[in-house]
Amino acid sequence: MEACALSGRKPVKQWIYERRMPILYVVLAIAFLAMAYVHIKAVMVAKTMIPIMDYWKWIAVYGQKVLDGTVTFADWFQSDAGQHIQPLCMMINFGVLKLFHFDVLPLVVGGMIFRVLMAGGFMALFVLHFRKEEKSPVMLGLCAVVIGFSVLNLNQWEMITQPFSLTSICRVALFYLSFYLTDKFVSKIEERSAKGNVVYAACLGVYCGLLTVFVSAAYFVGHLVAIGLAILWCAWCRRESFRKFVLPAIVWGTLSLAGAIVYYAIVSGRAGYATAEPTFFELLILLAEGVCCFWGSVFVHQNISNALGTAAAVMIGLLLLQYIIIVTVCYMRKNKDGKNTFPLICVLYALIISVVISFGRATVFGADTMTSSRYVVESTIGLFGTAWMTYDVFLKNRASVLFRCGAYAFAILSLVLLMHAAKTESDTAIYRKIYNEDIRDKMLIIDTLADEDLASFQANSPDDIRYCVEFFKENGLSIFRETK
C-alpha cells in the first residue's frame, strides 16, 4: 500500500471498484456473444430445411393460392380445425415462403436472428432500467445474463430449429410489447389528463384485442388476464387515485374482451380434442404435476425427461415455483406504488398459462406432455420476469441475508442449469440434422414409400405430404428448385 501511495498509483482493488460498471459492461458483452454463439451454432446444425408437422397441412391449404395470388383475407382464419388460429402468423409464414420459393430455412434463420437481437436488447434494457439505482454489479450481471439466456434457452429447440421459429418469436415479442405498454400506461396514469388516459387505454385495448384475434391463439387467456390483474393491482396500490383508473380500465377491458369474443366466435364449433373426465382429486394432482413439469422444463431438457421420466422436471419445477411465488410477493410488497409492472406481468402471464395449458393438455395427454419444448417458450417469459424482480427485490432487501443468499442461489443455479441444457441440446443437434436429412431424402423418393414410411414427417395426413411434394415438384419449389 505504501509503495502504491509513493508511486501515485491506486491499489488494484480501488482501481477495480472505481471502474466496476465499465468492467461489468465488458463482461456482459462477452457473455452475450458467448450465448449468441452457442445458440446460433446449435440452431444452424439442427435447423430444419424442409416442412414438418403442421406445415404439410398449411401448405396443402394455402400453397397453391399463395403461389397464384388468389388467397383472401378470410382464408387466413381457416388454417386449422382446432383452437389455435393465428392469421397474422400465417400471413408472415407464407409471405416468407413465397419470397423464398417455399424454402423454410429463412423462417428458422429469421427467428434465430430476431431472438438473438431480442436477448441483447433485453439485457441492455434491464441494465439501463437500473442505471439510476444503487448498483450491486455482481447480482446485476448474474440477473442480466439469466435474462439473456432465458430468451436464448435451447430447451425451446422445437420452436427455434423448425419453421415455427420466426412466428413464435414474433408472437412473444408482441406479448412483451403489450406488457411494456401496460407498464407505461399504469405508471404514469396520474400524470395524464382523463382524456389522455382514456385514449391510451383505448389504444392498448385495441392492440390487445388485435393480438387476441390475429396472434395470440389460445394463449390470449393468460395474456389478457395477466394484464388485467396488473391494472387492478396498480389501482389498489394507488387507491387515492382510484377514480383515474376506473374509466380507462373499463375501456381497456371492453375492447380486450371484444377481441376475445371475436376469437371465440371464430373457433366455436370447430373440432377439438376429446376431454377426459378425471375425478376432482385426480384433476388437482394432474394440474399440480403438469404445472411443475411446465416450470421444470425451463431447465430440464426434454431428452432427460423422455429418458428418465418427469421426476427431475417436477422437483426442479416445484422449487422454482416456490421461489417465484416468494419473489413475486416480495416484489409487490416492495413496490407498493404500483409501478414497474413489466416483470410482474411476465410472471403472472406464465403462472396463469401454466395452469391453463395443464388443464387443457395434462388432463388429456398426461402431465408428461408439459415437458414439451414448445411450452418452454411460455415458461421462459416467467423466468425473464423472475430474474428482473429478483434484482429489484435484492436492492430493496439488502438487510435480509436469507433473501440475498436465495437470490444468489437462484441466479447461479439458473445459469448452471441453462448451460447444462444448452450443452444437452448442442450434443443432440447433430441427430436432428440427420433426422432432417432423412426426411429430405424421403421427399426425393416419396413415390416408392408406403404411408407408414412417412411417419417421420409428423404430418396429420400422408395425403398432405404427397400433395405438397407433388406441388413442389410441379412448381420447382423447396428442394426441387435446385433440380428443376
Coordinates of C-alpha atoms in Angstrom, one line a residue:
M1 CA 0.0 0.0 0.0
E2 CA 2.8 2.4 0.9
A3 CA 4.6 1.6 -2.3
C4 CA 1.4 2.4 -4.2
A5 CA 1.0 5.7 -2.3
L6 CA 4.6 6.7 -3.0
S7 CA 4.3 5.9 -6.7
G8 CA 1.0 7.7 -7.0
R9 CA -0.8 4.6 -8.2
K10 CA -4.1 3.4 -6.6
P11 CA -4.4 -0.1 -5.1
V12 CA -5.8 -2.7 -7.5
K13 CA -9.0 -3.2 -5.5
Q14 CA -9.7 0.5 -5.5
W15 CA -9.0 0.8 -9.2
I16 CA -11.4 -2.1 -10.0
Y17 CA -14.0 -0.7 -7.7
E18 CA -14.0 2.7 -9.4
R19 CA -14.3 1.0 -12.8
R20 CA -16.7 -1.7 -11.7
M21 CA -19.5 -0.7 -14.1
P22 CA -17.4 -0.4 -17.3
I23 CA -15.9 -3.8 -16.4
L24 CA -19.4 -5.2 -15.9
Y25 CA -20.5 -4.0 -19.3
V26 CA -17.5 -5.6 -20.9
V27 CA -18.2 -8.9 -19.1
L28 CA -21.9 -8.7 -20.1
A29 CA -20.9 -8.1 -23.8
I30 CA -18.6 -11.1 -23.7
A31 CA -21.3 -13.3 -22.0
F32 CA -23.9 -12.2 -24.6
L33 CA -21.6 -13.0 -27.5
A34 CA -20.8 -16.4 -26.0
M35 CA -24.5 -17.2 -25.5
A36 CA -25.3 -16.0 -29.0
Y37 CA -22.5 -18.1 -30.5
V38 CA -23.7 -21.3 -28.7
H39 CA -27.3 -20.6 -29.7
I40 CA -26.5 -19.9 -33.4
K41 CA -24.2 -22.9 -33.7
A42 CA -26.8 -25.3 -32.3
V43 CA -29.6 -23.9 -34.4
M44 CA -27.6 -23.9 -37.6
V45 CA -26.6 -27.6 -37.1
A46 CA -30.1 -28.8 -36.1
K47 CA -32.1 -26.5 -38.5
T48 CA -35.0 -27.8 -40.5
M49 CA -34.6 -27.4 -44.2
I50 CA -37.9 -28.9 -45.3
P51 CA -41.5 -28.6 -44.0
I52 CA -42.5 -30.5 -40.9
M53 CA -45.5 -31.1 -38.7
D54 CA -48.3 -28.6 -39.3
Y55 CA -46.6 -27.1 -42.3
W56 CA -47.7 -30.0 -44.5
K57 CA -51.3 -29.2 -43.7
W58 CA -50.8 -25.5 -44.1
I59 CA -49.1 -25.7 -47.4
A60 CA -51.7 -28.1 -48.6
V61 CA -54.3 -25.5 -47.7
Y62 CA -52.6 -22.3 -48.8
G63 CA -49.7 -23.3 -51.1
Q64 CA -51.4 -23.0 -54.5
K65 CA -53.5 -20.0 -53.5
V66 CA -50.4 -18.1 -52.3
L67 CA -48.4 -19.0 -55.4
D68 CA -51.3 -17.9 -57.6
G69 CA -52.0 -14.8 -55.5
T70 CA -55.6 -15.8 -55.0
V71 CA -55.6 -16.2 -51.2
T72 CA -58.1 -14.0 -49.5
F73 CA -58.0 -12.3 -46.0
A74 CA -60.7 -14.7 -44.8
D75 CA -58.6 -17.7 -45.8
W76 CA -56.1 -16.9 -43.1
F77 CA -58.6 -17.8 -40.5
Q78 CA -59.1 -21.3 -41.9
S79 CA -55.7 -22.8 -41.2
D80 CA -56.7 -25.3 -38.5
A81 CA -59.8 -27.1 -37.3
G82 CA -58.8 -26.6 -33.6
Q83 CA -58.5 -23.6 -31.3
H84 CA -55.2 -22.1 -32.4
I85 CA -56.0 -19.6 -35.0
Q86 CA -53.1 -17.1 -35.8
P87 CA -53.9 -15.3 -39.1
L88 CA -51.0 -12.8 -38.8
C89 CA -48.5 -15.5 -38.1
M90 CA -49.9 -17.5 -41.1
M91 CA -49.5 -14.4 -43.3
I92 CA -45.9 -14.0 -42.1
N93 CA -45.2 -17.7 -42.7
F94 CA -46.5 -17.7 -46.3
G95 CA -45.1 -14.2 -47.1
V96 CA -41.6 -15.5 -46.3
L97 CA -42.3 -18.9 -48.0
K98 CA -43.4 -17.3 -51.2
L99 CA -40.5 -14.9 -51.2
F100 CA -38.0 -17.7 -50.8
H101 CA -39.7 -20.3 -53.1
F102 CA -41.2 -22.3 -50.2
D103 CA -37.7 -22.8 -48.6
V104 CA -38.4 -23.0 -44.9
L105 CA -34.9 -22.2 -43.8
P106 CA -35.4 -18.4 -43.8
L107 CA -38.1 -18.9 -41.2
V108 CA -35.6 -20.7 -39.0
V109 CA -32.8 -18.2 -39.6
G110 CA -35.0 -15.2 -39.3
G111 CA -36.4 -16.3 -36.0
M112 CA -32.8 -17.1 -34.8
I113 CA -31.6 -13.6 -35.7
F114 CA -34.7 -11.9 -34.1
R115 CA -34.2 -14.0 -30.9
V116 CA -30.5 -13.1 -30.6
L117 CA -31.2 -9.4 -31.1
M118 CA -34.0 -9.5 -28.6
A119 CA -31.8 -11.2 -26.0
G120 CA -29.2 -8.5 -26.4
G121 CA -31.9 -5.8 -26.3
F122 CA -33.4 -7.1 -23.1
M123 CA -30.1 -7.3 -21.4
A124 CA -29.5 -3.7 -22.3
L125 CA -33.0 -2.7 -21.2
F126 CA -32.5 -4.4 -17.9
V127 CA -29.2 -2.7 -17.1
L128 CA -30.5 0.7 -18.3
H129 CA -33.6 0.4 -16.1
F130 CA -31.5 0.2 -13.0
R131 CA -28.9 2.8 -14.1
K132 CA -30.0 5.3 -11.5
E133 CA -30.3 2.8 -8.7
E134 CA -27.6 1.9 -6.2
K135 CA -25.6 -0.8 -8.0
S136 CA -24.7 -4.3 -7.0
P137 CA -22.6 -5.2 -10.0
V138 CA -22.3 -9.0 -9.4
M139 CA -26.0 -9.6 -8.9
L140 CA -26.8 -7.2 -11.7
G141 CA -24.6 -9.1 -14.0
L142 CA -25.9 -12.5 -13.0
C143 CA -29.5 -11.5 -13.5
A144 CA -28.8 -9.8 -16.8
V145 CA -27.2 -13.0 -18.1
V146 CA -30.1 -15.1 -16.9
I147 CA -32.4 -12.7 -18.8
G148 CA -30.4 -13.1 -22.0
F149 CA -30.2 -16.8 -21.5
S150 CA -33.9 -17.1 -20.9
V151 CA -34.6 -15.7 -24.4
L152 CA -31.9 -18.0 -26.0
N153 CA -32.9 -21.0 -24.0
L154 CA -32.1 -24.0 -26.2
N155 CA -34.8 -26.1 -24.3
Q156 CA -37.1 -24.4 -26.8
W157 CA -35.5 -26.5 -29.5
E158 CA -38.8 -27.4 -31.2
M159 CA -39.7 -23.7 -31.7
I160 CA -36.2 -22.5 -32.7
T161 CA -34.9 -25.2 -35.0
Q162 CA -38.1 -25.6 -37.0
P163 CA -40.0 -23.2 -39.3
F164 CA -42.2 -22.2 -36.3
S165 CA -39.2 -20.1 -35.1
L166 CA -40.0 -16.7 -36.8
T167 CA -43.7 -16.5 -35.9
S168 CA -43.1 -17.9 -32.4
I169 CA -40.6 -15.1 -31.5
C170 CA -42.8 -12.5 -33.3
R171 CA -45.7 -13.5 -31.0
V172 CA -43.6 -13.4 -27.9
A173 CA -42.1 -10.0 -28.9
L174 CA -45.6 -8.6 -29.4
F175 CA -46.6 -10.0 -25.9
Y176 CA -43.6 -8.4 -24.3
L177 CA -44.5 -5.1 -26.1
S178 CA -48.1 -5.3 -24.7
F179 CA -46.6 -5.9 -21.2
Y180 CA -44.3 -2.9 -21.6
L181 CA -47.0 -0.6 -22.9
T182 CA -49.2 -1.6 -19.9
D183 CA -46.4 -0.7 -17.5
K184 CA -46.1 2.7 -19.1
F185 CA -49.9 3.1 -19.1
V186 CA -50.3 2.5 -15.3
S187 CA -47.1 4.0 -14.1
K188 CA -47.9 7.5 -15.4
I189 CA -51.7 7.5 -15.2
E190 CA -51.7 10.3 -12.6
E191 CA -49.6 12.5 -14.9
R192 CA -52.0 12.3 -17.8
S193 CA -55.3 14.0 -18.3
A194 CA -58.5 12.0 -18.1
K195 CA -58.9 12.2 -21.8
G196 CA -55.3 11.2 -22.3
N197 CA -55.8 8.1 -20.1
V198 CA -58.9 7.0 -22.0
V199 CA -57.2 7.4 -25.4
Y200 CA -54.1 5.4 -24.1
A201 CA -56.4 2.7 -22.7
A202 CA -58.4 2.6 -25.9
C203 CA -55.2 2.1 -28.0
L204 CA -53.9 -0.5 -25.6
G205 CA -57.3 -2.3 -25.6
V206 CA -57.4 -2.3 -29.4
Y207 CA -53.8 -3.6 -29.6
C208 CA -54.6 -6.4 -27.1
G209 CA -57.8 -7.2 -29.0
L210 CA -56.0 -7.4 -32.3
L211 CA -53.3 -9.7 -30.7
T212 CA -56.1 -12.0 -29.5
V213 CA -57.7 -12.3 -32.9
F214 CA -54.6 -12.3 -35.1
V215 CA -51.7 -13.6 -33.0
S216 CA -52.3 -15.0 -29.5
A217 CA -54.4 -18.1 -30.3
A218 CA -55.5 -19.8 -27.1
Y219 CA -52.7 -18.1 -25.2
F220 CA -54.9 -15.0 -25.0
V221 CA -56.3 -16.3 -21.8
G222 CA -53.1 -15.8 -19.9
H223 CA -52.2 -12.7 -21.8
L224 CA -55.4 -10.7 -21.1
V225 CA -55.8 -12.0 -17.5
A226 CA -52.2 -11.1 -16.6
I227 CA -52.6 -7.5 -17.9
G228 CA -56.0 -7.1 -16.2
L229 CA -54.6 -8.3 -12.8
A230 CA -51.7 -5.9 -13.1
I231 CA -54.0 -3.0 -13.8
L232 CA -56.2 -4.0 -10.8
W233 CA -53.1 -4.3 -8.5
C234 CA -51.9 -0.8 -9.6
A235 CA -55.4 0.6 -8.9
W236 CA -55.4 -1.0 -5.4
C237 CA -51.8 0.3 -4.6
R238 CA -52.8 3.8 -5.6
R239 CA -56.2 4.0 -4.1
E240 CA -56.0 7.7 -3.6
S241 CA -56.1 8.0 -7.5
F242 CA -58.6 5.1 -7.9
R243 CA -61.0 7.3 -9.9
K244 CA -58.4 7.9 -12.6
F245 CA -58.2 4.1 -13.1
V246 CA -61.9 3.3 -13.4
L247 CA -62.9 4.6 -16.8
P248 CA -59.6 3.7 -18.6
A249 CA -59.7 0.2 -17.1
I250 CA -63.3 -0.2 -18.3
V251 CA -62.3 1.0 -21.8
W252 CA -59.3 -1.4 -21.9
G253 CA -61.4 -4.3 -20.6
T254 CA -64.3 -3.7 -23.0
L255 CA -62.0 -3.6 -26.1
S256 CA -59.9 -6.5 -25.0
L257 CA -63.0 -8.6 -24.2
A258 CA -64.4 -7.7 -27.6
G259 CA -61.3 -9.3 -29.2
A260 CA -61.8 -12.4 -27.0
I261 CA -65.4 -12.7 -28.1
V262 CA -64.5 -12.4 -31.7
Y263 CA -61.9 -15.1 -31.3
Y264 CA -64.3 -17.4 -29.5
A265 CA -66.9 -16.8 -32.3
I266 CA -64.3 -17.9 -34.8
V267 CA -63.2 -21.1 -33.1
S268 CA -66.5 -22.1 -31.6
G269 CA -68.0 -25.2 -33.2
R270 CA -64.6 -26.3 -34.6
A271 CA -63.3 -29.8 -33.8
G272 CA -61.2 -30.1 -30.6
Y273 CA -59.7 -32.9 -28.5
A274 CA -62.0 -35.2 -26.6
T275 CA -61.6 -34.3 -23.0
A276 CA -61.1 -36.9 -20.2
E277 CA -63.2 -36.8 -17.1
P278 CA -60.9 -37.4 -14.1
T279 CA -62.2 -37.1 -10.6
F280 CA -61.7 -33.8 -8.7
F281 CA -58.7 -35.2 -6.8
E282 CA -57.1 -36.7 -9.9
L283 CA -57.6 -33.3 -11.7
L284 CA -55.8 -31.5 -8.9
I285 CA -52.9 -33.9 -9.0
L286 CA -52.6 -33.7 -12.8
L287 CA -52.7 -29.9 -12.7
A288 CA -50.1 -29.7 -10.0
E289 CA -47.8 -32.2 -11.7
G290 CA -48.4 -30.5 -15.0
V291 CA -47.6 -27.0 -13.7
C292 CA -44.4 -28.3 -12.0
C293 CA -43.3 -30.0 -15.3
F294 CA -44.0 -26.7 -17.1
W295 CA -41.6 -24.8 -14.8
G296 CA -39.1 -27.6 -14.5
S297 CA -38.7 -27.8 -18.3
V298 CA -37.2 -24.3 -18.3
F299 CA -34.0 -26.0 -17.0
V300 CA -34.5 -29.8 -17.7
H301 CA -34.1 -30.7 -21.3
Q302 CA -36.9 -32.7 -22.9
N303 CA -34.4 -35.5 -23.7
I304 CA -33.8 -36.1 -20.0
S305 CA -37.5 -36.2 -19.2
N306 CA -38.1 -38.6 -22.0
A307 CA -35.2 -40.9 -20.9
L308 CA -35.6 -40.7 -17.1
G309 CA -39.2 -39.7 -16.5
T310 CA -40.6 -36.4 -15.2
A311 CA -39.2 -36.6 -11.6
A312 CA -36.3 -34.2 -12.2
A313 CA -38.6 -31.7 -14.0
V314 CA -41.2 -32.0 -11.3
M315 CA -38.8 -31.4 -8.4
I316 CA -36.9 -28.6 -10.0
G317 CA -40.2 -27.0 -11.2
L318 CA -41.6 -27.2 -7.7
L319 CA -38.5 -25.5 -6.2
L320 CA -38.6 -22.8 -9.0
L321 CA -42.4 -22.3 -8.5
Q322 CA -41.9 -21.7 -4.7
Y323 CA -39.1 -19.2 -5.4
I324 CA -41.2 -17.4 -8.0
I325 CA -44.1 -17.1 -5.5
I326 CA -41.8 -15.7 -2.8
V327 CA -40.0 -13.2 -5.1
T328 CA -43.4 -12.1 -6.6
V329 CA -44.9 -11.4 -3.1
C330 CA -41.7 -9.6 -2.0
Y331 CA -41.7 -7.6 -5.2
M332 CA -45.3 -6.5 -4.8
R333 CA -44.7 -5.6 -1.1
K334 CA -41.5 -3.6 -2.0
N335 CA -43.3 -1.8 -4.9
K336 CA -46.4 -0.5 -3.2
D337 CA -46.6 2.4 -5.6
G338 CA -47.9 0.0 -8.2
K339 CA -45.3 0.9 -10.7
N340 CA -42.7 -1.2 -12.6
T341 CA -45.3 -3.8 -13.5
F342 CA -43.4 -5.1 -16.6
P343 CA -41.6 -8.0 -15.0
L344 CA -44.7 -8.8 -12.8
I345 CA -46.9 -9.2 -15.8
C346 CA -44.4 -11.5 -17.4
V347 CA -44.5 -13.8 -14.3
L348 CA -48.3 -13.5 -14.0
Y349 CA -48.7 -14.5 -17.6
A350 CA -46.5 -17.6 -17.2
L351 CA -48.2 -18.6 -14.0
I352 CA -51.7 -18.3 -15.5
I353 CA -50.8 -20.0 -18.8
S354 CA -49.1 -22.9 -17.0
V355 CA -52.4 -23.7 -15.3
V356 CA -54.4 -23.2 -18.5
I357 CA -52.2 -25.4 -20.6
S358 CA -52.1 -28.1 -17.9
F359 CA -55.9 -28.1 -17.7
G360 CA -56.2 -28.4 -21.4
R361 CA -53.3 -30.8 -22.1
A362 CA -52.3 -32.7 -18.9
T363 CA -55.8 -33.8 -18.2
V364 CA -56.0 -35.4 -21.7
F365 CA -52.4 -36.5 -22.6
G366 CA -50.9 -36.8 -19.1
A367 CA -48.7 -34.5 -17.1
D368 CA -45.5 -35.5 -19.0
T369 CA -46.8 -33.6 -22.1
M370 CA -46.0 -30.4 -20.2
T371 CA -42.3 -31.2 -20.6
S372 CA -42.7 -30.4 -24.3
S373 CA -40.2 -27.9 -25.7
R374 CA -43.0 -25.8 -27.2
Y375 CA -44.2 -24.8 -23.7
V376 CA -40.7 -23.6 -22.7
V377 CA -41.4 -20.6 -24.9
E378 CA -44.0 -19.5 -22.3
S379 CA -42.1 -20.5 -19.2
T380 CA -39.1 -18.6 -20.2
I381 CA -41.2 -15.4 -20.2
G382 CA -41.8 -16.2 -16.5
L383 CA -38.1 -16.8 -16.0
F384 CA -37.3 -13.4 -17.6
G385 CA -39.7 -11.7 -15.2
T386 CA -38.4 -13.6 -12.2
A387 CA -34.8 -12.6 -12.8
W388 CA -35.8 -9.0 -13.2
M389 CA -37.8 -9.0 -10.0
T390 CA -35.0 -10.8 -8.2
Y391 CA -32.6 -7.9 -8.7
D392 CA -35.2 -5.3 -7.8
V393 CA -36.0 -7.0 -4.5
F394 CA -32.3 -7.7 -3.9
L395 CA -31.6 -4.0 -4.0
K396 CA -34.5 -3.2 -1.7
N397 CA -34.0 -6.0 0.7
R398 CA -30.3 -5.9 1.4
A399 CA -30.8 -6.3 5.2
S400 CA -32.2 -9.8 4.6
V401 CA -29.3 -12.3 4.5
L402 CA -31.7 -15.1 3.7
F403 CA -33.1 -13.4 0.6
R404 CA -29.6 -12.4 -0.5
C405 CA -28.5 -16.0 -0.3
G406 CA -31.6 -17.1 -2.1
A407 CA -31.2 -14.6 -4.9
Y408 CA -27.6 -15.6 -5.5
A409 CA -28.6 -19.3 -5.4
F410 CA -31.4 -18.6 -7.9
A411 CA -29.2 -16.7 -10.3
I412 CA -26.2 -19.1 -10.1
L413 CA -28.3 -22.3 -10.3
S414 CA -30.3 -20.9 -13.2
L415 CA -27.1 -20.2 -15.2
V416 CA -25.7 -23.7 -14.4
L417 CA -28.9 -25.4 -15.4
L418 CA -29.3 -23.4 -18.5
M419 CA -25.7 -24.1 -19.6
H420 CA -26.3 -27.8 -19.0
A421 CA -29.5 -27.6 -21.1
A422 CA -27.6 -25.8 -23.8
K423 CA -24.9 -28.5 -23.8
T424 CA -27.5 -31.2 -24.0
E425 CA -29.2 -29.6 -27.0
S426 CA -25.9 -28.8 -28.7
D427 CA -24.9 -32.5 -28.4
T428 CA -28.3 -33.5 -29.8
A429 CA -28.2 -31.1 -32.7
I430 CA -26.3 -33.4 -35.0
Y431 CA -29.0 -36.1 -34.6
R432 CA -31.7 -33.6 -35.5
K433 CA -29.6 -32.8 -38.6
I434 CA -29.6 -36.5 -39.6
Y435 CA -33.3 -36.7 -38.9
N436 CA -34.0 -33.7 -41.2
E437 CA -31.7 -35.0 -43.9
D438 CA -33.6 -38.4 -43.8
I439 CA -36.9 -36.6 -44.4
R440 CA -35.3 -34.6 -47.3
D441 CA -34.1 -37.9 -48.9
K442 CA -37.6 -39.4 -48.5
M443 CA -39.1 -36.5 -50.3
L444 CA -37.0 -37.3 -53.3
I445 CA -38.3 -40.9 -53.5
I446 CA -41.7 -40.4 -52.0
D447 CA -43.5 -42.4 -54.8
T448 CA -41.7 -45.5 -53.6
L449 CA -42.7 -45.2 -50.0
A450 CA -45.7 -46.5 -48.2
D451 CA -47.8 -44.3 -45.9
E452 CA -46.2 -45.8 -42.7
D453 CA -42.8 -44.8 -44.0
L454 CA -43.8 -41.2 -43.8
A455 CA -44.3 -41.1 -40.0
S456 CA -41.1 -39.1 -39.5
F457 CA -42.7 -36.2 -41.4
Q458 CA -45.0 -35.8 -38.4
A459 CA -47.9 -34.7 -40.6
N460 CA -51.6 -35.0 -39.9
S461 CA -52.1 -37.0 -43.0
P462 CA -49.8 -38.8 -45.5
D463 CA -52.0 -37.4 -48.3
D464 CA -51.0 -33.8 -47.3
I465 CA -47.3 -34.9 -47.6
R466 CA -47.8 -36.4 -51.0
Y467 CA -49.8 -33.5 -52.3
C468 CA -47.2 -31.0 -51.1
V469 CA -44.3 -32.9 -52.5
E470 CA -46.1 -33.0 -55.9
F471 CA -46.9 -29.3 -55.6
F472 CA -43.2 -28.6 -55.0
K473 CA -42.1 -30.7 -58.0
E474 CA -44.6 -29.1 -60.4
N475 CA -43.6 -25.6 -59.5
G476 CA -39.9 -26.1 -58.8
L477 CA -40.2 -25.2 -55.1
S478 CA -38.4 -26.1 -51.9
I479 CA -35.7 -28.8 -52.5
F480 CA -36.9 -29.2 -56.1
R481 CA -35.9 -25.7 -57.1
E482 CA -32.4 -26.9 -57.3
T483 CA -33.2 -29.8 -59.7
K484 CA -35.7 -28.1 -62.0

